[in-house]
Amino acid sequence: MIKPTPLSGFPEWLPGQQLAEQRVIDIIRNVYELHGFSRLETSAVERVSILGAKGEINKEIYGLGRLQGPPGRWEMALHFDLTVPLSRYVAQNSGSITFPFKRWQIQKVWRGERPQEGRFREFYQADIDVIGDSELPLSFDAELPAVIHEVFQKLGIRAQININNRKVLLGYYISLGLDEAKSTEVLREIDKIDKIGPNQVKESLLSLGLDEATADKCLKLCTLRGTPLKVIEQAKALNVQNEIFCQGLTELEFVAEELADLDEESLIFNLGIVRGLDYYTGTIYETMLPDYPSLGSICSGGRYDNLASEFINRRLPGVGISIGLSRLISHLFNQNALDCTRQTPTRILLSLPEERLRPACRTIARALREAGIPTEIYHEVASLKKQIRYADRKGIDYMLFPHQYDDSKQLVEIKNLHTGEQVQKPLAEVIGELQPFQPK
Amino acid sequence: MIKPTPLSGFPEWLPGQQLAEQRVIDIIRNVYELHGFSRLETSAVERVSILGAKGEINKEIYGLGRLQGPPGRWEMALHFDLTVPLSRYVAQNSGSITFPFKRWQIQKVWRGERPQEGRFREFYQADIDVIGDSELPLSFDAELPAVIHEVFQKLGIRAQININNRKVLLGYYISLGLDEAKSTEVLREIDKIDKIGPNQVKESLLSLGLDEATADKCLKLCTLRGTPLKVIEQAKALNVQNEIFCQGLTELEFVAEELADLDEESLIFNLGIVRGLDYYTGTIYETMLPDYPSLGSICSGGRYDNLASEFINRRLPGVGISIGLSRLISHLFNQNALDCTRQTPTRILLSLPEERLRPACRTIARALREAGIPTEIYHEVASLKKQIRYADRKGIDYMLFPHQYDDSKQLVEIKNLHTGEQVQKPLAEVIGELQPFQPK
C-alpha cells in the first residue's frame, strides 16, 4: 500500500472549501461576463519557445516529458501566467477575433518556485484583458477598475483600488532633467518604497547620481495619494511643463471622471505605485484589501502598448488586470472568512421512510430539480436520526417528508434543519419559497 | 519574431466555440449539482508513485521537471484521469468526508498518446462518482444513468444509455462450467464483439478450449439487448441456476424499476457490453449517441468494489460514470451541431453617440447589469454603422440608444439586431423582457 502524502505547493481544499472556492470563482466570472468579457481557455501546455519568447523566469517553468519516452530537450512546458498564452492565442487567431477583444480567463498556472505561505506552485489566476487593433480607447482603462470594484463588492470584501499612470511618473522625471534611461532606474528604486521605506530609496537615488533636491522631488511625487480629485489637483499644482506628464494627467482625469460613482474608500489615486518595469506604459493598478493588509496587492495590472510583438507584426495595445485567486482564497480560508459549512449543493434531502415511497420521492425530487433546487433522495430506508445526521454533516438546509404526498393534494412536511421548525404545506409553496431563479 | 504554430493534440477553440464549450460545461455541472453532487477539484499534478500505483498506462504519462533544474528521476506528473486523483483524495481526506461521498469533477487530463481525430493529449473529462464507506446502496447505480439522461436531454442530444451487470455475465459463464479464470478470458473476447464481429469472437472462444455449444451460449447471451423488461424476461427464461447470475439479475431489476420513467429510446439493457476487464464488479454503463454513431461510447462507467485499496486500508465501494467531454465537443464542432455565433456574453450594446451621454450610458448599463443582463457601452463615439458592425460580429442581440433617457421618464430606443425591429420603451420594460433570472 502506498501512503499518499500531500505535494507541497499544490493546494487542495476540503469538501466544504471546494464549494466556497467555486462560489468565489462563480462570482468573479459572473461580473466579468456582465461587462461583456468572453471566456477564453487556452491549453495548459505551451511550446518552450513561446514561453521563453521574452526570455523571462524560465527557471520557474515546469517542462513536460513522457515518463518512458527517450530523454531529450524540453519542447513543451506548463504556462506560468495567462498573458503569454493570451498573446500567443491572439497572434494565432487574429483573423477570427473581433477587436476590441474583451476576454476573461480563469485558469491554473504553474511555477516551480519554492513553496511558502501564500505562494503556490499550482494556482488560479482570474484575468481580464481588452486588446485593441492598432488602438484602444481609454474608456477600457476605466472599465477594468469598475469591474474589479464590482467583483469585490459582490464578494463582500472591502477593496481599495490604487491607480497611477506611468506617463505621469516618466514625464515628471524627464521634466527634472533625467533622461529616459535614468528615469527607468529611478522608477526601479521608487518601486521599492513600500518595502524599504523612503529613506533608503532616497539613498539609492543619490547613489544613482541625482542631487538632493531632485531626489526629494522624486520622493515627493510618490507620496501623493488620496481621492482622484485631490491627487489630480496636487499634481497640477506641481506645474510640470512636460508633454508626457500632461498626457498622463489627462488620462488620469478621464479615468477619474468615468469612475466618479465609486465611493471614496474604494478608489484612490496613488502616484507611489509603479508596478514592475518595462511592460506597462500608461494606467497601472494595484488593489489592497484593508481587512487583509498582509496580502499586499491581490489584483494588479495596467495598460501596455503592444501585446504580441514577439509573435505578430501588428500593433495590439491592451489593458489588463489579474486577481491572484488562489492566494486570495487561501488567505480567506486561513482567516476563516469564507463559509465552508456546506459540503454539497443539495438544499433539500428527501427522507425515504419506506421502500414503497420511492416513486413518490422520485416525483417530488423531479419537481424540485426542475425548479432549479438541488435535491437528494436519501439513498436507503434508514432511521430518521441517521438521515438527519447525513443532512447535518453535509450542511443541507431542509429535510422533506413525503408520507402524505399524493398527486392530487401534493402535501409535504418540511423541516428547516437550522431552526428545527417543521410545517406541512403544498409542494408548490415549498418550491416558490426556495426557488433560486425564475427562468423567463 | 516567433511564429506560433499549434501544438498537435492540445485543442483550443475559436472565440465563438469557447462560449459554446462553456455552455456545455455549465449544463453538465448544473445537472450534476441538481442531484447533489459536490464539486471536487484536485491538483493537476500527482506524484509518479501515486499514478503508477496500479502499474498502468505509464507510458502515456507526462512527467514534470523544472526546465533549468538538474536532470533526475521523474517525481511529479500530470494526472491522466480523474479516478486516481479521486481515490488518492478520498484516502487522504477520509476523516473530513461525509459518506456516501457524491462528487462531480470536470477537469482536464493529459495523456501523451499519438494525437488523432477525436483523440487529444489534453482534454476534459466530466465525471461523477459516489463513494460509500464499506457499503454503497444500489440506488446510486440507478441514479447515475438518470443524471446522465438528464444531461443529454438538457444538451438537446439524443442519447442511448446501455446498462449491463458483470455479475450476470460471470454467473452465466460459471453456470456453463467455466472457472473464474476462464470466465475472465471469455469476457475479454466478448468485449471485442462490436469491433471484430461474432464469428471472430466465436473462433477465439473455441481456441480458448470452449466446446461449440458453450461458445454459442456465450455468444447468445451477449445478443440480448432491448428494453429493460424484455431483456430481464429473456435472461430469466435462460433459467440459469447460479447465485451470482441471479444476484446480477436482481440488481438489474432494481435499476430498471428505478428508471421506469425514462423513455424506451433512452435506455436499453444490453448484455453485450463488458467494459474492460478487472475494475468493474456489478452494474456497467455505456452511452451511445444515435445521431453520432461514429463516436462510440461517449459516457461510460460502472460499479467497483473498492476505490482506494492501493492507498488506504478501508473498503470504499463506489459507482461512477465519465463523459468524454472534449471528444464530445470536438465532434459536435465538426458536425456544426453547436451554435458558435456568439463571441460574447453581451446581450445589449449601448450606443455612445456623443461624449456627453457617457453618464446616462453608465446609469443604464448599471441597471441592466444589476438585473443580470450582460451589457457593454460602445467604447468610443463612432458612426452607428461601425457600432452595429461590432455588435453583429460579436453576436450581440440588441443595440440600445440612450438619446432620450432622463432620470424621470427613463425612455430608451432598443433595436433587435436579429429582426431589425426598433421600438421605444421604458428601461424597466426592456429589463423585464430580457432578464434571465429573477433572484428571490
CSV table of C-alpha atoms in Angstrom, one decimal, chain B residues 137-376:
chain,number,residue,atom,x,y,z
B,137,PRO,CA,-26.7,1.2,-1.7
B,138,LEU,CA,-27.8,0.1,-5.2
B,139,SER,CA,-30.0,3.2,-5.6
B,140,PHE,CA,-26.8,5.0,-6.8
B,141,ASP,CA,-26.4,2.5,-9.7
B,142,ALA,CA,-29.8,3.8,-10.9
B,143,GLU,CA,-29.1,7.4,-10.1
B,144,LEU,CA,-26.1,7.8,-12.4
B,145,PRO,CA,-27.9,6.9,-15.6
B,146,ALA,CA,-30.8,9.1,-14.6
B,147,VAL,CA,-28.3,12.0,-14.2
B,148,ILE,CA,-26.7,11.3,-17.5
B,149,HIS,CA,-30.0,11.1,-19.2
B,150,GLU,CA,-30.9,14.5,-17.9
B,151,VAL,CA,-27.6,15.9,-19.0
B,152,PHE,CA,-28.1,14.8,-22.6
B,153,GLN,CA,-31.7,15.9,-22.6
B,154,LYS,CA,-30.7,19.4,-21.5
B,155,LEU,CA,-27.9,19.4,-24.1
B,156,GLY,CA,-30.6,18.6,-26.7
B,157,ILE,CA,-28.7,15.5,-27.8
B,158,ARG,CA,-30.4,12.1,-28.2
B,159,ALA,CA,-28.5,9.5,-26.1
B,160,GLN,CA,-29.0,5.8,-25.5
B,161,ILE,CA,-27.7,4.6,-22.2
B,162,ASN,CA,-26.7,0.9,-22.3
B,163,ILE,CA,-26.7,-1.0,-19.0
B,164,ASN,CA,-25.4,-4.4,-18.1
B,165,ASN,CA,-24.2,-6.1,-15.0
B,166,ARG,CA,-20.9,-8.0,-14.8
B,167,LYS,CA,-22.4,-10.5,-12.3
B,168,VAL,CA,-24.9,-11.7,-14.9
B,169,LEU,CA,-22.1,-12.4,-17.3
B,170,LEU,CA,-19.8,-14.1,-14.8
B,171,GLY,CA,-22.5,-16.1,-13.2
B,172,TYR,CA,-23.6,-17.3,-16.6
B,173,TYR,CA,-20.2,-18.4,-17.6
B,174,ILE,CA,-19.7,-20.2,-14.3
B,175,SER,CA,-23.1,-22.0,-14.8
B,176,LEU,CA,-21.7,-23.2,-18.1
B,177,GLY,CA,-18.9,-24.9,-16.2
B,178,LEU,CA,-16.2,-22.4,-16.8
B,179,ASP,CA,-14.0,-21.5,-13.9
B,180,GLU,CA,-13.3,-17.9,-12.9
B,181,ALA,CA,-10.0,-17.6,-14.8
B,182,LYS,CA,-11.6,-18.9,-18.0
B,183,SER,CA,-14.6,-16.7,-17.5
B,184,THR,CA,-12.4,-13.6,-17.4
B,185,GLU,CA,-10.7,-14.8,-20.6
B,186,VAL,CA,-14.2,-15.2,-22.2
B,187,LEU,CA,-15.1,-11.7,-21.1
B,188,ARG,CA,-12.0,-10.3,-22.7
B,189,GLU,CA,-13.0,-11.9,-26.0
B,190,ILE,CA,-16.7,-10.9,-25.8
B,191,ASP,CA,-15.6,-7.3,-25.2
B,192,LYS,CA,-14.3,-7.3,-28.8
B,193,ILE,CA,-17.6,-8.3,-30.4
B,194,ASP,CA,-18.6,-4.8,-31.7
B,195,LYS,CA,-15.1,-4.4,-33.2
B,196,ILE,CA,-14.5,-7.8,-34.8
B,197,GLY,CA,-18.0,-9.4,-35.0
B,198,PRO,CA,-19.4,-12.6,-33.5
B,199,ASN,CA,-17.8,-15.0,-35.9
B,200,GLN,CA,-14.3,-14.0,-35.0
B,201,VAL,CA,-15.2,-13.9,-31.3
B,202,LYS,CA,-16.5,-17.4,-31.6
B,203,GLU,CA,-13.3,-18.6,-33.1
B,204,SER,CA,-11.4,-17.1,-30.2
B,205,LEU,CA,-13.7,-18.8,-27.7
B,206,LEU,CA,-13.1,-22.1,-29.4
B,207,SER,CA,-9.4,-21.6,-29.3
B,208,LEU,CA,-9.8,-20.9,-25.6
B,209,GLY,CA,-10.9,-24.5,-25.3
B,210,LEU,CA,-14.7,-24.0,-25.1
B,211,ASP,CA,-16.8,-26.5,-27.0
B,212,GLU,CA,-19.0,-25.3,-29.8
B,213,ALA,CA,-22.3,-25.4,-27.7
B,214,THR,CA,-20.7,-23.4,-24.8
B,215,ALA,CA,-19.3,-20.8,-27.2
B,216,ASP,CA,-22.7,-20.4,-28.8
B,217,LYS,CA,-24.3,-20.0,-25.5
B,218,CYS,CA,-21.8,-17.3,-24.5
B,219,LEU,CA,-22.4,-15.5,-27.8
B,220,LYS,CA,-26.2,-15.8,-27.4
B,221,LEU,CA,-26.2,-14.1,-24.0
B,222,CYS,CA,-24.5,-11.1,-25.4
B,223,THR,CA,-27.0,-10.6,-28.2
B,224,LEU,CA,-29.7,-9.9,-25.6
B,225,ARG,CA,-30.4,-6.2,-25.9
B,226,GLY,CA,-33.6,-4.2,-25.7
B,227,THR,CA,-36.0,-2.6,-23.2
B,228,PRO,CA,-35.1,-3.4,-19.6
B,229,LEU,CA,-38.3,-5.5,-19.1
B,230,LYS,CA,-37.7,-7.6,-22.2
B,231,VAL,CA,-34.1,-8.3,-21.5
B,232,ILE,CA,-34.8,-9.3,-17.9
B,233,GLU,CA,-37.5,-11.6,-19.1
B,234,GLN,CA,-35.2,-13.2,-21.7
B,235,ALA,CA,-32.5,-13.6,-19.2
B,236,LYS,CA,-34.8,-15.2,-16.7
B,237,ALA,CA,-36.0,-17.6,-19.4
B,238,LEU,CA,-32.5,-18.9,-19.7
B,239,ASN,CA,-33.2,-20.5,-16.4
B,240,VAL,CA,-29.7,-20.2,-15.1
B,241,GLN,CA,-29.0,-21.9,-11.8
B,242,ASN,CA,-26.2,-19.7,-10.4
B,243,GLU,CA,-26.3,-17.4,-7.4
B,244,ILE,CA,-24.1,-14.7,-8.9
B,245,PHE,CA,-26.2,-14.7,-12.1
B,246,CYS,CA,-29.4,-14.3,-10.1
B,247,GLN,CA,-27.9,-11.6,-7.9
B,248,GLY,CA,-26.9,-9.6,-11.0
B,249,LEU,CA,-30.4,-10.0,-12.4
B,250,THR,CA,-31.9,-8.8,-9.2
B,251,GLU,CA,-29.7,-5.8,-9.3
B,252,LEU,CA,-30.7,-5.1,-13.0
B,253,GLU,CA,-34.4,-5.4,-12.0
B,254,PHE,CA,-34.0,-2.9,-9.2
B,255,VAL,CA,-32.2,-0.5,-11.6
B,256,ALA,CA,-34.9,-1.0,-14.2
B,257,GLU,CA,-37.6,-0.2,-11.7
B,258,GLU,CA,-35.9,3.0,-10.5
B,259,LEU,CA,-35.5,4.1,-14.1
B,260,ALA,CA,-39.1,3.2,-15.1
B,261,ASP,CA,-39.7,6.9,-16.0
B,262,LEU,CA,-37.1,7.0,-18.8
B,263,ASP,CA,-38.4,6.6,-22.3
B,264,GLU,CA,-37.6,3.5,-24.3
B,265,GLU,CA,-35.3,5.2,-26.7
B,266,SER,CA,-33.0,6.5,-24.0
B,267,LEU,CA,-32.4,3.3,-22.0
B,268,ILE,CA,-31.6,-0.2,-23.1
B,269,PHE,CA,-30.3,-3.2,-21.2
B,270,ASN,CA,-27.5,-4.7,-23.3
B,271,LEU,CA,-25.9,-7.9,-22.1
B,272,GLY,CA,-23.3,-7.5,-24.8
B,273,ILE,CA,-21.4,-4.6,-23.1
B,274,VAL,CA,-18.5,-5.6,-21.0
B,275,ARG,CA,-16.3,-2.5,-20.3
B,276,GLY,CA,-12.7,-3.5,-19.9
B,277,LEU,CA,-11.7,-6.2,-17.5
B,278,ASP,CA,-10.8,-6.2,-13.9
B,279,TYR,CA,-12.1,-3.0,-12.4
B,280,TYR,CA,-15.9,-3.2,-12.6
B,281,THR,CA,-17.8,-5.7,-10.5
B,282,GLY,CA,-21.6,-5.0,-11.0
B,283,THR,CA,-23.6,-2.5,-13.0
B,284,ILE,CA,-21.8,-1.2,-16.1
B,285,TYR,CA,-22.7,1.7,-18.4
B,286,GLU,CA,-22.0,2.7,-22.0
B,287,THR,CA,-23.7,5.6,-23.7
B,288,MET,CA,-24.1,6.0,-27.5
B,289,LEU,CA,-25.5,9.0,-29.3
B,290,PRO,CA,-27.7,7.7,-32.2
B,291,ASP,CA,-27.1,10.9,-34.2
B,292,TYR,CA,-23.4,10.5,-33.9
B,293,PRO,CA,-22.8,6.7,-34.1
B,294,SER,CA,-19.1,7.1,-35.0
B,295,LEU,CA,-18.4,8.5,-31.6
B,296,GLY,CA,-18.9,5.1,-30.0
B,297,SER,CA,-19.5,5.2,-26.2
B,298,ILE,CA,-19.1,8.8,-25.1
B,299,CYS,CA,-20.0,8.2,-21.5
B,300,SER,CA,-19.1,5.0,-19.6
B,301,GLY,CA,-18.6,3.7,-16.1
B,302,GLY,CA,-19.8,1.2,-13.6
B,303,ARG,CA,-19.7,-0.2,-10.1
B,304,TYR,CA,-16.5,-1.1,-8.4
B,305,ASP,CA,-15.8,-2.9,-5.1
B,306,ASN,CA,-13.1,-0.8,-3.7
B,307,LEU,CA,-11.9,2.6,-4.8
B,308,ALA,CA,-8.7,3.2,-3.0
B,309,SER,CA,-7.3,-0.2,-1.9
B,310,GLU,CA,-3.8,1.0,-3.0
B,311,PHE,CA,-3.9,3.9,-0.6
B,312,ILE,CA,-6.0,3.1,2.4
B,313,ASN,CA,-7.0,0.0,4.4
B,314,ARG,CA,-10.7,0.7,4.3
B,315,ARG,CA,-13.3,-0.7,2.0
B,316,LEU,CA,-14.7,2.1,-0.2
B,317,PRO,CA,-17.1,0.7,-2.8
B,318,GLY,CA,-18.3,3.1,-5.5
B,319,VAL,CA,-20.0,3.7,-8.7
B,320,GLY,CA,-19.0,6.2,-11.3
B,321,ILE,CA,-19.5,7.5,-14.8
B,322,SER,CA,-17.5,9.8,-17.0
B,323,ILE,CA,-18.4,11.9,-20.0
B,324,GLY,CA,-15.6,12.3,-22.6
B,325,LEU,CA,-16.3,16.0,-22.8
B,326,SER,CA,-13.6,17.2,-25.2
B,327,ARG,CA,-14.2,14.3,-27.5
B,328,LEU,CA,-17.9,15.1,-27.5
B,329,ILE,CA,-17.5,18.8,-28.0
B,330,SER,CA,-14.9,18.5,-30.7
B,331,HIS,CA,-17.2,16.1,-32.6
B,332,LEU,CA,-20.2,18.4,-32.2
B,333,PHE,CA,-18.0,21.3,-33.6
B,334,ASN,CA,-17.0,19.1,-36.6
B,335,GLN,CA,-20.7,18.4,-37.2
B,336,ASN,CA,-21.7,22.1,-36.8
B,337,ALA,CA,-24.1,20.9,-34.1
B,338,LEU,CA,-23.3,23.7,-31.7
B,339,ASP,CA,-24.3,27.3,-32.1
B,340,CYS,CA,-21.0,29.2,-32.2
B,341,THR,CA,-22.3,32.6,-33.4
B,342,ARG,CA,-21.9,34.4,-30.1
B,343,GLN,CA,-18.4,35.6,-29.3
B,344,THR,CA,-19.5,37.4,-26.2
B,345,PRO,CA,-21.9,37.0,-23.3
B,346,THR,CA,-23.1,40.6,-24.0
B,347,ARG,CA,-26.8,40.9,-24.9
B,348,ILE,CA,-27.1,44.6,-25.1
B,349,LEU,CA,-24.7,47.1,-26.6
B,350,LEU,CA,-25.3,50.7,-25.6
B,351,SER,CA,-24.6,53.1,-28.4
B,352,LEU,CA,-22.4,56.0,-27.5
B,353,PRO,CA,-23.5,58.8,-29.9
B,354,GLU,CA,-21.9,61.7,-28.1
B,355,GLU,CA,-19.4,62.1,-25.2
B,356,ARG,CA,-22.0,64.0,-23.1
B,357,LEU,CA,-24.1,60.8,-23.0
B,358,ARG,CA,-21.5,58.8,-21.1
B,359,PRO,CA,-23.1,59.4,-17.7
B,360,ALA,CA,-26.5,58.3,-19.0
B,361,CYS,CA,-25.0,55.2,-20.5
B,362,ARG,CA,-23.3,54.3,-17.3
B,363,THR,CA,-26.6,54.7,-15.4
B,364,ILE,CA,-28.5,52.5,-17.9
B,365,ALA,CA,-25.7,49.9,-18.1
B,366,ARG,CA,-25.7,49.6,-14.3
B,367,ALA,CA,-29.4,49.0,-14.2
B,368,LEU,CA,-29.1,46.3,-16.9
B,369,ARG,CA,-26.2,44.5,-15.2
B,370,GLU,CA,-27.9,44.7,-11.8
B,371,ALA,CA,-30.7,42.8,-13.5
B,372,GLY,CA,-28.2,40.2,-14.6
B,373,ILE,CA,-28.1,41.3,-18.3
B,374,PRO,CA,-24.5,41.4,-19.7
B,375,THR,CA,-24.1,44.8,-21.2
B,376,GLU,CA,-21.4,46.8,-22.9
